[in-house]
CSV table of C-alpha atoms in Angstrom, one decimal:
chain,number,residue,atom,x,y,z
A,834,MET,CA,-55.0,-57.5,-110.8
A,835,GLU,CA,-56.0,-58.4,-107.3
A,836,GLN,CA,-52.4,-59.4,-106.7
A,837,GLU,CA,-51.1,-56.0,-107.9
A,838,ASN,CA,-53.6,-54.2,-105.7
A,839,THR,CA,-52.6,-56.4,-102.8
A,840,HIS,CA,-48.9,-55.6,-103.4
A,841,LEU,CA,-49.7,-51.9,-103.7
A,842,HIS,CA,-51.6,-51.9,-100.4
A,843,GLU,CA,-48.7,-53.6,-98.6
A,844,ARG,CA,-46.3,-51.0,-100.0
A,845,ASN,CA,-48.5,-48.2,-98.8
A,846,GLN,CA,-48.7,-49.8,-95.4
A,847,ASN,CA,-44.9,-50.0,-95.3
A,848,THR,CA,-44.7,-46.4,-96.3
A,849,ASP,CA,-47.0,-45.4,-93.5
A,850,LYS,CA,-45.0,-47.4,-91.0
A,851,LYS,CA,-41.8,-45.6,-92.1
A,852,TYR,CA,-43.5,-42.3,-91.8
A,853,VAL,CA,-44.7,-43.2,-88.3
A,854,VAL,CA,-41.2,-44.2,-87.3
A,855,LYS,CA,-39.8,-40.9,-88.6
A,856,GLU,CA,-42.3,-38.9,-86.7
A,857,LYS,CA,-41.4,-40.8,-83.5
A,858,ASP,CA,-37.7,-40.1,-84.2
A,859,LYS,CA,-38.4,-36.4,-84.6
A,860,SER,CA,-40.3,-36.3,-81.3
A,861,LEU,CA,-37.5,-38.1,-79.6
A,862,ILE,CA,-34.9,-35.7,-81.0
A,863,SER,CA,-37.0,-32.7,-80.1
A,864,GLY,CA,-37.3,-33.9,-76.6
A,865,MET,CA,-33.6,-34.5,-76.3
A,866,VAL,CA,-32.9,-31.0,-77.7
A,867,ALA,CA,-35.4,-29.5,-75.3
A,868,GLY,CA,-33.7,-31.3,-72.4
A,869,ILE,CA,-30.3,-30.2,-73.5
A,870,VAL,CA,-31.5,-26.6,-73.8
A,871,ILE,CA,-33.2,-26.7,-70.4
A,872,SER,CA,-30.0,-28.2,-68.9
A,873,LEU,CA,-27.9,-25.5,-70.5
A,874,LEU,CA,-30.3,-22.9,-69.2
A,875,ILE,CA,-30.2,-24.3,-65.7
A,876,ALA,CA,-26.4,-24.6,-65.9
A,877,GLY,CA,-26.2,-21.0,-67.2
A,878,GLY,CA,-28.4,-19.7,-64.5
A,879,GLY,CA,-26.2,-21.3,-61.9
A,880,LEU,CA,-23.1,-19.8,-63.5
A,881,LEU,CA,-24.8,-16.4,-63.6
A,882,ALA,CA,-25.8,-16.7,-60.0
A,883,TYR,CA,-22.2,-17.6,-59.1
A,884,ILE,CA,-20.9,-14.7,-61.1
A,885,LEU,CA,-23.3,-12.3,-59.4
A,886,ILE,CA,-22.3,-13.6,-55.9
A,887,GLU,CA,-18.7,-13.3,-56.7
A,888,LYS,CA,-19.2,-9.8,-58.0
A,889,ASN,CA,-21.1,-8.8,-54.8
A,890,GLU,CA,-18.4,-10.2,-52.6
A,891,GLU,CA,-15.8,-8.3,-54.6
A,892,ASN,CA,-17.8,-5.1,-54.2
A,893,ASN,CA,-18.0,-5.7,-50.4
A,894,VAL,CA,-14.3,-6.1,-50.2
A,895,LEU,CA,-13.7,-3.0,-52.3
A,896,GLN,CA,-16.2,-1.1,-50.0
A,897,GLU,CA,-14.3,-2.2,-46.9
A,898,LEU,CA,-11.0,-1.2,-48.4
A,899,ALA,CA,-12.5,2.2,-49.3
A,900,GLU,CA,-13.8,2.7,-45.8
A,901,LEU,CA,-10.4,1.6,-44.3
A,902,ASN,CA,-8.6,4.1,-46.6
A,903,LYS,CA,-11.0,6.9,-45.6
A,904,GLN,CA,-10.4,6.1,-41.9
A,905,GLU,CA,-6.7,6.2,-42.4
A,906,MET,CA,-7.0,9.6,-44.1
A,907,GLU,CA,-9.1,10.9,-41.2
A,908,ASP,CA,-6.5,9.6,-38.7
A,909,GLN,CA,-3.8,11.5,-40.7
A,910,TYR,CA,-5.8,14.7,-40.7
A,911,LYS,CA,-6.4,14.4,-36.9
A,912,GLN,CA,-2.7,13.8,-36.4
A,913,PHE,CA,-1.9,17.0,-38.3
A,914,ASP,CA,-4.3,18.9,-36.1
A,915,ILE,CA,-2.7,17.5,-32.9
A,916,GLN,CA,0.8,18.4,-34.2
A,917,TYR,CA,-0.3,21.9,-35.0
A,918,GLY,CA,-1.6,22.2,-31.4
A,919,GLU,CA,1.7,21.0,-30.0
A,920,LEU,CA,3.6,23.5,-32.1
A,921,GLN,CA,1.5,26.4,-30.8
A,922,LYS,CA,2.3,25.4,-27.2
A,923,GLN,CA,6.0,25.7,-27.9
A,924,LEU,CA,5.7,29.3,-29.2
A,925,LYS,CA,5.5,32.8,-27.8
A,926,ASN,CA,5.7,34.5,-31.1
A,927,ASP,CA,2.1,35.8,-31.7
A,928,SER,CA,2.6,36.2,-35.5
A,929,LEU,CA,3.8,32.6,-36.0
A,930,ILE,CA,1.1,31.3,-33.6
A,931,ALA,CA,-1.5,33.0,-35.8
A,932,GLN,CA,-0.1,31.5,-39.0
A,933,ILE,CA,-0.1,28.0,-37.5
A,934,GLU,CA,-3.7,28.6,-36.2
A,935,GLU,CA,-4.8,29.4,-39.8
A,936,GLU,CA,-3.2,26.2,-41.2
A,937,ARG,CA,-4.8,24.3,-38.3
A,938,ARG,CA,-8.3,25.6,-39.2
A,939,HIS,CA,-7.7,24.7,-42.8
A,940,THR,CA,-6.8,21.1,-41.7
A,941,GLN,CA,-9.9,20.9,-39.6
A,942,GLN,CA,-12.0,22.1,-42.5
A,943,LEU,CA,-10.6,19.4,-44.8
A,944,LEU,CA,-11.2,16.8,-42.1
A,945,GLU,CA,-14.8,17.9,-41.8
A,946,GLU,CA,-15.2,17.6,-45.6
A,947,LEU,CA,-13.7,14.1,-45.5
A,948,GLN,CA,-16.0,13.0,-42.7
A,949,ASN,CA,-19.0,14.2,-44.7
A,950,THR,CA,-17.8,12.4,-47.9
A,951,LYS,CA,-18.9,8.8,-48.7
A,952,ALA,CA,-16.1,6.3,-49.1
A,953,SER,CA,-17.6,5.4,-52.5
A,954,ASN,CA,-17.0,8.9,-53.8
A,955,ALA,CA,-13.7,8.1,-55.4
A,956,ALA,CA,-13.1,11.5,-57.0
A,957,GLU,CA,-13.6,13.4,-53.8
A,958,ILE,CA,-11.5,10.9,-51.8
A,959,ARG,CA,-8.7,11.3,-54.3
A,960,ARG,CA,-8.9,15.1,-54.0
A,961,LEU,CA,-8.7,15.0,-50.2
A,962,LYS,CA,-5.9,12.5,-50.3
A,963,LYS,CA,-3.9,14.8,-52.5
A,964,GLU,CA,-4.4,17.5,-49.9
A,965,ILE,CA,-2.7,15.3,-47.3
A,966,ALA,CA,0.6,15.6,-49.2
A,967,SER,CA,0.3,19.4,-49.3
A,968,LEU,CA,-0.6,19.6,-45.6
A,969,ARG,CA,2.3,17.4,-44.7
A,970,GLU,CA,4.7,19.6,-46.6
A,971,VAL,CA,3.3,22.8,-44.9
A,972,LEU,CA,3.4,21.1,-41.5
A,973,GLN,CA,7.0,20.0,-42.0
A,974,HIS,CA,7.9,23.6,-42.9
A,975,TYR,CA,6.5,24.9,-39.6
A,976,ILE,CA,8.1,22.0,-37.6
A,977,VAL,CA,11.5,23.0,-39.0
A,978,GLN,CA,10.8,26.7,-38.3
A,979,VAL,CA,9.7,26.1,-34.7
A,980,ASP,CA,12.6,23.7,-34.1
A,981,SER,CA,15.0,26.3,-35.4
A,982,LEU,CA,13.4,29.0,-33.1
A,983,ASN,CA,13.6,26.6,-30.2
A,984,ARG,CA,17.3,25.9,-30.8
A,985,LEU,CA,17.9,29.6,-31.1
A,986,ASN,CA,16.0,30.3,-27.9
A,987,GLN,CA,17.9,27.5,-26.2
A,988,ALA,CA,21.1,29.0,-27.4
A,989,LEU,CA,20.1,32.4,-26.1
A,990,ILE,CA,19.0,30.8,-22.8
A,991,THR,CA,22.3,29.1,-22.5
A,992,GLU,CA,24.1,32.2,-23.4
A,993,ASN,CA,22.0,34.2,-20.9
A,994,THR,CA,22.7,31.6,-18.2
A,995,GLU,CA,26.4,31.9,-18.9
A,996,ILE,CA,26.3,35.7,-18.9
A,997,LYS,CA,24.4,35.6,-15.6
A,998,ALA,CA,26.9,33.1,-14.2
A,999,GLN,CA,29.7,35.4,-15.3
A,1000,TYR,CA,27.9,38.4,-13.9
A,1001,SER,CA,27.3,36.6,-10.7
A,1002,GLN,CA,31.0,35.6,-10.5
A,1003,ALA,CA,32.1,39.2,-11.3
A,1004,THR,CA,29.6,40.5,-8.7
A,1005,SER,CA,30.9,38.0,-6.2
A,1006,GLN,CA,34.5,39.1,-7.0
A,1007,ILE,CA,33.5,42.8,-6.7
A,1008,ASN,CA,31.7,42.1,-3.4
A,1009,ASN,CA,34.7,40.2,-2.2
A,1010,LEU,CA,37.0,43.0,-3.2
A,1011,SER,CA,34.6,45.5,-1.6
A,1012,ASN,CA,34.5,43.4,1.6
A,1013,GLU,CA,38.3,43.1,1.6
A,1014,ARG,CA,38.5,46.9,1.0
A,1015,ASN,CA,36.0,47.6,3.8
A,1016,GLN,CA,37.8,45.2,6.1
A,1017,LEU,CA,41.1,46.9,5.2
A,1018,LYS,CA,39.5,50.3,5.7
A,1019,ASP,CA,38.1,49.1,9.0
A,1020,LYS,CA,41.5,47.9,10.0
A,1021,VAL,CA,43.1,51.1,9.0
A,1022,GLU,CA,40.4,53.1,10.8
A,1023,LEU,CA,40.7,50.9,13.8
A,1024,ALA,CA,44.4,51.2,13.7
A,1025,SER,CA,44.2,54.9,13.3
A,1026,GLN,CA,41.5,55.3,16.0
A,1027,LEU,CA,42.5,57.1,19.1
A,1028,ASP,CA,42.5,55.0,22.3
A,1029,ALA,CA,41.6,56.4,25.7
A,1030,THR,CA,43.1,54.5,28.7
A,1031,GLY,CA,44.1,55.2,32.3
A,1032,PHE,CA,40.9,56.8,33.4
A,1033,TRP,CA,40.6,58.7,36.7
A,1034,VAL,CA,37.7,60.6,38.3
A,1035,THR,CA,37.8,63.0,41.2
A,1036,PRO,CA,34.7,64.7,42.6
A,1037,LYS,CA,35.6,68.1,44.2
A,1038,ASN,CA,33.9,70.3,46.8
A,1039,LYS,CA,33.6,74.1,46.6
A,1040,ARG,CA,37.2,74.5,48.0
A,1041,GLY,CA,38.6,72.2,45.2
A,1042,LYS,CA,39.3,69.3,47.6
A,1043,THR,CA,38.1,65.8,47.1
A,1044,ALA,CA,34.5,65.5,48.1
A,1045,LYS,CA,33.5,62.6,50.3
A,1046,LYS,CA,29.7,62.9,50.0
A,1047,VAL,CA,27.7,63.4,46.9
A,1048,LYS,CA,25.9,66.4,48.5
A,1049,ASP,CA,29.3,68.2,48.7
A,1050,VAL,CA,30.3,67.7,45.0
A,1051,LYS,CA,30.5,71.0,43.1
A,1052,LYS,CA,32.8,69.8,40.3
A,1053,ILE,CA,33.8,66.5,38.7
A,1054,ALA,CA,37.3,66.4,37.4
A,1055,PHE,CA,38.2,63.4,35.2
A,1056,GLY,CA,40.9,62.5,32.8
A,1057,PHE,CA,42.6,59.8,30.7
A,1058,THR,CA,45.5,59.2,28.5
A,1059,ILE,CA,45.3,59.0,24.7
A,1060,ALA,CA,47.7,56.3,23.6
A,1061,LYS,CA,50.5,56.7,21.1
A,1062,ASN,CA,49.4,56.0,17.6
A,1063,VAL,CA,51.7,56.6,14.6
A,1064,THR,CA,48.9,55.6,12.1
A,1065,ALA,CA,46.5,58.2,13.4
A,1066,LYS,CA,46.2,61.5,11.5
A,1067,ASN,CA,47.9,64.4,13.2
A,1068,GLY,CA,46.0,67.6,13.8
A,1069,GLN,CA,43.2,69.1,15.8
A,1070,ARG,CA,40.6,66.8,17.4
A,1071,ILE,CA,37.5,67.4,19.4
A,1072,ILE,CA,37.0,65.3,22.5
A,1073,TYR,CA,33.4,64.8,23.6
A,1074,ALA,CA,32.5,63.4,27.1
A,1075,ARG,CA,29.1,62.0,28.1
A,1076,ILE,CA,28.3,61.6,31.8
A,1077,LEU,CA,25.3,59.5,32.5
A,1078,LYS,CA,23.6,59.6,35.9
A,1079,PRO,CA,22.4,56.4,37.7
A,1080,ASP,CA,19.0,56.7,35.9
A,1081,ASN,CA,20.9,57.0,32.6
A,1082,SER,CA,19.9,60.6,32.0
A,1083,ILE,CA,22.8,62.8,30.8
A,1084,LEU,CA,24.5,65.6,32.7
A,1085,LYS,CA,24.6,68.6,30.3
A,1086,ASN,CA,24.9,72.3,30.4
A,1087,SER,CA,24.0,73.1,26.8
A,1088,ASP,CA,22.0,71.7,23.8
A,1089,GLY,CA,25.2,70.7,21.9
A,1090,THR,CA,25.4,67.4,20.0
A,1091,PHE,CA,27.9,65.4,18.0
A,1092,GLU,CA,27.6,62.6,15.3
A,1093,TYR,CA,28.0,59.0,16.2
A,1094,GLU,CA,26.9,55.9,14.2
A,1095,ASN,CA,24.5,57.9,11.9
A,1096,THR,CA,22.8,59.7,14.8
A,1097,LYS,CA,23.3,62.8,17.0
A,1098,LEU,CA,24.1,62.5,20.7
A,1099,ASP,CA,24.1,65.1,23.5
A,1100,TYR,CA,27.4,65.7,25.3
A,1101,SER,CA,28.3,66.8,28.7
A,1102,VAL,CA,31.7,68.4,28.0
A,1103,LYS,CA,33.9,68.9,24.9
A,1104,LYS,CA,37.5,69.9,24.5
A,1105,TYR,CA,39.7,70.8,21.5
A,1106,ILE,CA,43.2,69.2,21.5
A,1107,GLU,CA,46.1,69.1,19.1
A,1108,TYR,CA,47.2,65.5,18.5
A,1109,ASN,CA,50.7,64.6,17.1
A,1110,GLY,CA,50.6,60.8,17.3
A,1111,GLU,CA,52.3,60.7,20.7
A,1112,GLU,CA,50.9,59.8,24.1
A,1113,GLN,CA,48.8,62.6,25.5
A,1114,ASN,CA,47.1,63.2,28.8
A,1115,ILE,CA,43.7,64.9,28.8
A,1116,THR,CA,41.8,66.5,31.7
A,1117,LEU,CA,38.2,67.7,31.7
A,1118,TYR,CA,35.8,69.3,34.2
A,1119,TRP,CA,32.1,69.1,34.8
A,1120,ASP,CA,30.6,72.0,36.9
A,1121,VAL,CA,27.7,70.7,38.9
A,1122,GLU,CA,24.6,72.8,38.3
A,1123,GLU,CA,21.9,70.3,39.4
A,1124,TYR,CA,21.1,67.9,42.0
A,1125,LEU,CA,23.3,64.8,42.0
A,1126,GLU,CA,22.0,61.5,43.5
A,1127,ALA,CA,24.1,58.8,45.0
A,1128,GLY,CA,24.9,55.9,42.8
A,1129,THR,CA,27.1,54.7,39.9
A,1130,TYR,CA,27.8,57.1,37.1
A,1131,LYS,CA,29.0,56.2,33.6
A,1132,LEU,CA,31.6,58.1,31.6
A,1133,PHE,CA,32.0,57.8,27.7
A,1134,ILE,CA,34.7,59.5,25.6
A,1135,PHE,CA,34.3,60.1,21.9
A,1136,ALA,CA,36.6,61.4,19.1
A,1137,ASP,CA,36.4,61.3,15.3
A,1138,LYS,CA,32.8,59.9,15.5
A,1139,GLN,CA,34.1,56.9,17.4
A,1140,MET,CA,33.9,55.9,21.1
A,1141,ILE,CA,37.5,55.7,22.2
A,1142,GLY,CA,37.0,54.7,25.9
A,1143,GLU,CA,34.6,54.3,28.8
A,1144,THR,CA,34.6,54.0,32.6
A,1145,SER,CA,32.3,54.3,35.6
A,1146,PHE,CA,32.5,55.9,39.1
A,1147,THR,CA,30.4,55.9,42.2
A,1148,LEU,CA,29.3,58.8,44.3
A,1149,ASP,CA,28.1,58.0,47.8
């Protein structure tokens, strides 16, 4: 009986040992699992941190790209504004200038909207980016229109220059013809002008004899020859004589005048003659009715508003 009890006690002890061993194994396994879980959590945390860092860097890149895209859009809007300004400088058409100014203000308004929009506002950025295509099309339309007007204006300027050149050439030709005609007219007038030559002057006393002293002079007889001229017009002529004293005052007996070089001159003596183109001798007389001083006197002869001869004489 004691032997059975002893055997039973030993079996119970063995059973307790096994149970103790199993509990230790469970604790060991639990520790290993906990370690593995902690390791996995640590590893997962690192991965998550890595993913978050990568995501943040990606967002930064996207933000930089968005800012760059916005800046490029602003530059494009500013370029449109500059181009509109250049177009306005090329124009003189008030109506077209006003149209371009309206489009320019519209561009400036969109630029202001873009500058006030955050780069992260994708919807608004897309809208303003679409506006660029529309603005470019409108701007191109005005560029073509202004270019067409400039070409037309240049063509008109060229045509106007050519017309002015032609007009100038025609005017020059007319002036040349006029000058030639005037020169020819002058030659004809000169050729047809009477010419007085062979002058002579005789101071006479009261008896009709040649006076030796100026105090004895009562009449001045003078004459000349009108040369033959077949080109001169035949017919009646009026011969005018002007006698100037040593002080250049004129000897005259009346208030009569004649035309010469767009003015009127007093004359001393006048005489009507009939000219037939042949040589003709002319004699005139001046009756002294005033005091005559000694010195040199000048004699000028006129006909057909031209001076046809001159001479001088001295009275002692």
